Short mmCIF file of C-alpha atoms in Angstrom, two decimals:
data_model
loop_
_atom_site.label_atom_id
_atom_site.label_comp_id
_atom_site.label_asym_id
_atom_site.label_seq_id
_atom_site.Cartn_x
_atom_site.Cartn_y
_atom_site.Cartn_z
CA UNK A 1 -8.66 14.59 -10.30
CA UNK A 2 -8.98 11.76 -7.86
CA UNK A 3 -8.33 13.35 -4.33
CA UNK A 4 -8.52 10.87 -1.73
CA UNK A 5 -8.31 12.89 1.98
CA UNK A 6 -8.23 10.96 5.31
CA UNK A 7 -9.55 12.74 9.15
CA UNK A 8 -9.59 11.22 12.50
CA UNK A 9 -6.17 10.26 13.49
CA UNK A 10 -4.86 11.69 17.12
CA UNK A 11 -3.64 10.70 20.25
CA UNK A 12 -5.39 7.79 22.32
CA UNK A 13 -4.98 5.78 25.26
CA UNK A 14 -4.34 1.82 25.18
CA UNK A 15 -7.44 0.15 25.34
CA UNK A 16 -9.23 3.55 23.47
CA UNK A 17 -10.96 3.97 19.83
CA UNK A 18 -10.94 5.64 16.81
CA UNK A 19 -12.70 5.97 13.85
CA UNK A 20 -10.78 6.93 10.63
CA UNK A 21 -12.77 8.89 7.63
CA UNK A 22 -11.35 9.41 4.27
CA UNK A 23 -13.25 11.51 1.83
CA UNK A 24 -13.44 10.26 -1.85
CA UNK A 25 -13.65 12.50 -4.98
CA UNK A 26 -12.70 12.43 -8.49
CA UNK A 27 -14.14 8.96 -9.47
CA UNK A 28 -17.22 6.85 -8.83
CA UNK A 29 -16.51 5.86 -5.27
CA UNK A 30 -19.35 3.20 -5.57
CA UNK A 31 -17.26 1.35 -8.45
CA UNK A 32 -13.89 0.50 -6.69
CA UNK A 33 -12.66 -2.07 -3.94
CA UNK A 34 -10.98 0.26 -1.28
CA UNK A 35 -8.27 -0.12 0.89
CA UNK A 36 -6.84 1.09 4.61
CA UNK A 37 -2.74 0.78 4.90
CA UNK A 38 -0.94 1.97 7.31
CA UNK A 39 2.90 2.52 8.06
CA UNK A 40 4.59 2.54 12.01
CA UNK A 41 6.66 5.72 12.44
CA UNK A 42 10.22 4.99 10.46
CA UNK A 43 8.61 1.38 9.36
CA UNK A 44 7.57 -0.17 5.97
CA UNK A 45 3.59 -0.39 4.87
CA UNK A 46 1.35 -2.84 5.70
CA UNK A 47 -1.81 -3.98 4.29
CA UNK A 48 -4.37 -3.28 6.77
CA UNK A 49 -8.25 -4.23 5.23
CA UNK A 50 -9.73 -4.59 2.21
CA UNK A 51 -13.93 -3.50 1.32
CA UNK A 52 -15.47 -4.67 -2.13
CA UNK A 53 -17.58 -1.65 -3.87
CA UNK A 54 -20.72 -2.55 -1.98
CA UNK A 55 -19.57 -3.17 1.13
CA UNK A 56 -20.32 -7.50 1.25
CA UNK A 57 -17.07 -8.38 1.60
CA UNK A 58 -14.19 -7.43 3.89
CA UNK A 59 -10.81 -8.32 4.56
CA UNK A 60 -8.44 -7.82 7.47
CA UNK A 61 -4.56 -8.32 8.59
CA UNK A 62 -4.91 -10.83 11.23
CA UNK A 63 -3.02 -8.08 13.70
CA UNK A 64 -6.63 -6.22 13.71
CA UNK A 65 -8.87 -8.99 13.38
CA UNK A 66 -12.27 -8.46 15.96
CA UNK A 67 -10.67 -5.19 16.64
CA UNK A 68 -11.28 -2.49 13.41
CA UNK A 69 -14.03 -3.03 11.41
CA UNK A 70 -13.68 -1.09 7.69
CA UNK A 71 -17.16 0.19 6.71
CA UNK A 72 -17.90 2.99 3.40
CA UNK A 73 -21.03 5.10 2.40
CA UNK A 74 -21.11 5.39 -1.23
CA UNK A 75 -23.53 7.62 -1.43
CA UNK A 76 -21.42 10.34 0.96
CA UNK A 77 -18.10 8.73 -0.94
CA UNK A 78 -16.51 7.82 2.53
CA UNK A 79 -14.59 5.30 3.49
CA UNK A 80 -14.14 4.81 7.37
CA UNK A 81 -12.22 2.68 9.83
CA UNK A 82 -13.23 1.95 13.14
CA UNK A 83 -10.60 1.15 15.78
CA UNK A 84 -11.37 -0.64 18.93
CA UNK A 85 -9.00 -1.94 21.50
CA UNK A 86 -6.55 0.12 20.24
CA UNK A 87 -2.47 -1.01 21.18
CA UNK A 88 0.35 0.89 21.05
CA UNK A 89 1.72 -0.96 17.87
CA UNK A 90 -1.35 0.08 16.23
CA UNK A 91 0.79 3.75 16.51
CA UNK A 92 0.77 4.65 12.76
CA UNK A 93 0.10 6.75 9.93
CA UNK A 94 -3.13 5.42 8.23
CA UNK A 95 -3.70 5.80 4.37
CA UNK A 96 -6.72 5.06 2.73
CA UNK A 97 -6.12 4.07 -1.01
CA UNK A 98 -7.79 2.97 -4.28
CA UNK A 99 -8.05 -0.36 -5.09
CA UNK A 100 -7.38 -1.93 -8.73
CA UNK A 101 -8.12 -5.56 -9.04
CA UNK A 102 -5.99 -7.31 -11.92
CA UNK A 103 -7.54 -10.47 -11.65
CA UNK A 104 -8.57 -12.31 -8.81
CA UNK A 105 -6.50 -12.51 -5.05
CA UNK A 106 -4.25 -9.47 -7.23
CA UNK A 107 -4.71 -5.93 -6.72
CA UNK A 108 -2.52 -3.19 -6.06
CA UNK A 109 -3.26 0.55 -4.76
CA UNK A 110 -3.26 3.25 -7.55
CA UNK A 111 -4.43 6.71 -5.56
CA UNK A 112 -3.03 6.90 -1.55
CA UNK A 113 -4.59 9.50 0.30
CA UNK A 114 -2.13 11.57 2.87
CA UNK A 115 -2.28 9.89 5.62
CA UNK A 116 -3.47 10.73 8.91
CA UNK A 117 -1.31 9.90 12.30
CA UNK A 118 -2.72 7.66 15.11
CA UNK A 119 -0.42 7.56 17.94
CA UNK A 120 -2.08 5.15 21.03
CA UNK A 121 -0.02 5.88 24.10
CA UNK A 122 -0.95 6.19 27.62
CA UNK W 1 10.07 -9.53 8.53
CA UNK W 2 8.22 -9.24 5.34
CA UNK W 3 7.47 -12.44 3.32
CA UNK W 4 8.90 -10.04 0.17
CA UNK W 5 12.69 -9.11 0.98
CA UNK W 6 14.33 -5.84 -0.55
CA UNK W 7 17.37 -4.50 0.55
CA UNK W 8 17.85 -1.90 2.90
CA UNK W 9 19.22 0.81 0.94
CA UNK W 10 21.15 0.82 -2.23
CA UNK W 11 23.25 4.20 -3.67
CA UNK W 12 23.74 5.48 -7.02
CA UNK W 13 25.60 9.12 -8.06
CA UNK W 14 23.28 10.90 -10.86
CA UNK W 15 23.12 9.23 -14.40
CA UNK W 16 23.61 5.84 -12.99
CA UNK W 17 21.44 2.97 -13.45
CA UNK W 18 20.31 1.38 -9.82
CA UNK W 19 18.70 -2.17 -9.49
CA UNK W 20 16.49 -2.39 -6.11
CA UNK W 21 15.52 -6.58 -5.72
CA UNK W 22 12.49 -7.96 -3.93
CA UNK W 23 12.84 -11.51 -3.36
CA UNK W 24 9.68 -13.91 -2.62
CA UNK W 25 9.14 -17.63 -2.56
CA UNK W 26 7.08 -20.45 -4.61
CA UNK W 27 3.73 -19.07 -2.39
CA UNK W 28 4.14 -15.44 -3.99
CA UNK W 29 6.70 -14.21 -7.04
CA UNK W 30 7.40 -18.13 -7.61
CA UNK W 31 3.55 -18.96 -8.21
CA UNK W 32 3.03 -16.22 -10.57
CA UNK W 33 1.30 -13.61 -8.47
CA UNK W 34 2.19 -9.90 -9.94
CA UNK W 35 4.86 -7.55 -8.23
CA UNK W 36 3.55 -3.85 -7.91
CA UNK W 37 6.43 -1.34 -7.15
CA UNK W 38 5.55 1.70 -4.89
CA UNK W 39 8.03 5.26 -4.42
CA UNK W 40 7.70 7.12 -1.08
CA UNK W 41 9.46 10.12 -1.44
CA UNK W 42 10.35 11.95 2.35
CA UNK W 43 7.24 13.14 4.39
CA UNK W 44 4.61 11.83 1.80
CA UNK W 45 2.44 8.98 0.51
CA UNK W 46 3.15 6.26 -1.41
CA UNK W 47 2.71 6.55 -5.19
CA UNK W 48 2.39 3.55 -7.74
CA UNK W 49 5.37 3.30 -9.88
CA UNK W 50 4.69 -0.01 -11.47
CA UNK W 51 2.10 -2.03 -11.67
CA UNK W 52 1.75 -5.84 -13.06
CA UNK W 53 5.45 -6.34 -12.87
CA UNK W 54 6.63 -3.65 -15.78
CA UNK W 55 3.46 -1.39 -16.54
CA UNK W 56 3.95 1.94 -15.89
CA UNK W 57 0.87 4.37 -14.72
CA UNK W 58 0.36 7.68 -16.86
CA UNK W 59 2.93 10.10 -15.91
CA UNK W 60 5.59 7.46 -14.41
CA UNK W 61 8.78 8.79 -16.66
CA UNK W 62 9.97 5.33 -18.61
CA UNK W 63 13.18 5.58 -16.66
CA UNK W 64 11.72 3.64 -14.07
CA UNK W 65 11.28 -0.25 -15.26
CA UNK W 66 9.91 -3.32 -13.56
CA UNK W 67 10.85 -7.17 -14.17
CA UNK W 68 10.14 -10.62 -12.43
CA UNK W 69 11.36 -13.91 -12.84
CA UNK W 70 11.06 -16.85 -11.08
CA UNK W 71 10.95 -15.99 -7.39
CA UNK W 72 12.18 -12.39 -7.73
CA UNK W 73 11.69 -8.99 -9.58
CA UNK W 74 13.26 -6.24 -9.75
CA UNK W 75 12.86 -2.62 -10.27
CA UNK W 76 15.34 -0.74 -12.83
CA UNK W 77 15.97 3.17 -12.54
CA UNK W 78 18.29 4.51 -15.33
CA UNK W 79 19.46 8.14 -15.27
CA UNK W 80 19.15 8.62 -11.74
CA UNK W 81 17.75 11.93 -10.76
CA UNK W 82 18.36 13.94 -6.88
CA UNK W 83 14.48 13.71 -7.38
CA UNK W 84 14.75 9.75 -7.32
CA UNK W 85 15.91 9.23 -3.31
CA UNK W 86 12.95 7.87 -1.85
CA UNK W 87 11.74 4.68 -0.44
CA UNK W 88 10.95 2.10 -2.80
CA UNK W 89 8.80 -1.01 -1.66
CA UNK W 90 7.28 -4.11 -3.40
CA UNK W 91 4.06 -5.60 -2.91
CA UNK W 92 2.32 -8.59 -3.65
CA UNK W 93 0.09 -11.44 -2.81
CA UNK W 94 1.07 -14.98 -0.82
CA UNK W 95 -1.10 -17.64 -1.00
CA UNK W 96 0.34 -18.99 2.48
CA UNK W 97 -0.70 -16.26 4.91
CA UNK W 98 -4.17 -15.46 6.06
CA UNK W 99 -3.51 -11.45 5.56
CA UNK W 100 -2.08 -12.65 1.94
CA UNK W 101 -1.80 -9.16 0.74
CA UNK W 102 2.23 -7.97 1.63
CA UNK W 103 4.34 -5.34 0.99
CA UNK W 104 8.39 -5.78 0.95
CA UNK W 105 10.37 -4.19 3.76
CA UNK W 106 10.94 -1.43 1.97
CA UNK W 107 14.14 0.20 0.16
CA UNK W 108 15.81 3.19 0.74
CA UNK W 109 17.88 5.29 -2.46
CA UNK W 110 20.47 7.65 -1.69
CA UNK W 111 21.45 9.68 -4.70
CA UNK W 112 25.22 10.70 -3.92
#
């Protein structure tokens, strides 16, 4: 069963970081583009950044450009997100996911992990 | 404001058939990029419901159908279930932003 399970979400002060974890099992971690998406309390989603299986190519919303930096560890099947300069529209429950690439520049998300809740506020 | 426009909320009493819309342009729907359909039911993540405009993952009841064409698509639920009220958004890709991935605005279904 593919369990995706994120940790590291709290309460920080503008201007703070964070660094997201999700732990990966069920599949072979090493094999799949992943994903962070988050959604603003009583909002819609929204893509956040993208990481190719080995970790050579990354992709961000231009909101968190030069600010988080998406990293993994296949061989501890973690995904992470590091959060720098953190706002207080970056408040938000984050959701790692599981990428599926239909063909190139199309994807969509087939396994979301729970979420965890990032709240930046002084 | 989402590139990808659903409506707010849409209504249906059980055993009805709802349509929820998600409307693009020529960068996105209009150019041919796939619509994937996501459900958010209260307090919890977002599961795929559709994927590649009309396929349905394992274990997605066939009540649930997806369509595009031209600069729209659409997601179908027949036989609407209490279970069904959820959010419901759309997501694809636009070729004219830099963050090209984007989700619709999102959906809401109220089962009366």
């Amino acid at each position: 069963e593919v369990q995706l399970v994120e940790s590291g979400g709290g309460l920080v002060q503008p201007g703070g970081s964070l660094r997201l974890s999700c732990a990966a099992s069920g599949f072979t971690f090493s094999s799949y583009w992943m994903s962070w998406v988050r959604q603003a309390p009583g909002k819609g989603l929204e893509w956040v950044a993208n990481i190719k299986q080995d970790g050579s190519e990354k992709y961000y919303v231009d909101s968190v450009k030069g600010r988080f930096t998406i990293s993994r560890d296949n061989a501890k099947n973690s995904l992470y997100l590091q959060m720098n300069s953190l706002r207080a529209e970056d408040t938000a429950v984050y959701y790692c996911a599981r990428r599926i690439q239909l063909r190139f520049l199309e994807w969509f998300l087939d396994y979301w992990g729970q979420g965890t809740l990032v709240t930046v506020s002084s | 404001q989402s590139v990808l426009t659903q409506p707010p909320s849409v209504s249906g009493a059980p055993g009805q058939r709802v349509t929820i819309s998600c409307t693009g342009s020529s960068s996105n729907i209009g150019a041919g990029y796939d619509v994937h359909w996501y459900q958010q039911l209260p307090g919890t993540a977002p599961k795929l419901l559709i994927y590649g405009n009309s396929n349905r993952p394992s274990g997605v009841p066939d009540r649930f159908s997806g369509s595009k064409s031209g600069t729209s698509a659409s997601l179908a639920i027949t036989g609407l279930q209490a279970e069904d009220e959820a959010d419901y958004y759309c997501q694809s890709y636009d070729s004219s932003l830099s963050g090209n991935w984007v989700f619709g605005g999102g959906t809401k279904l109220t089962v009366l």
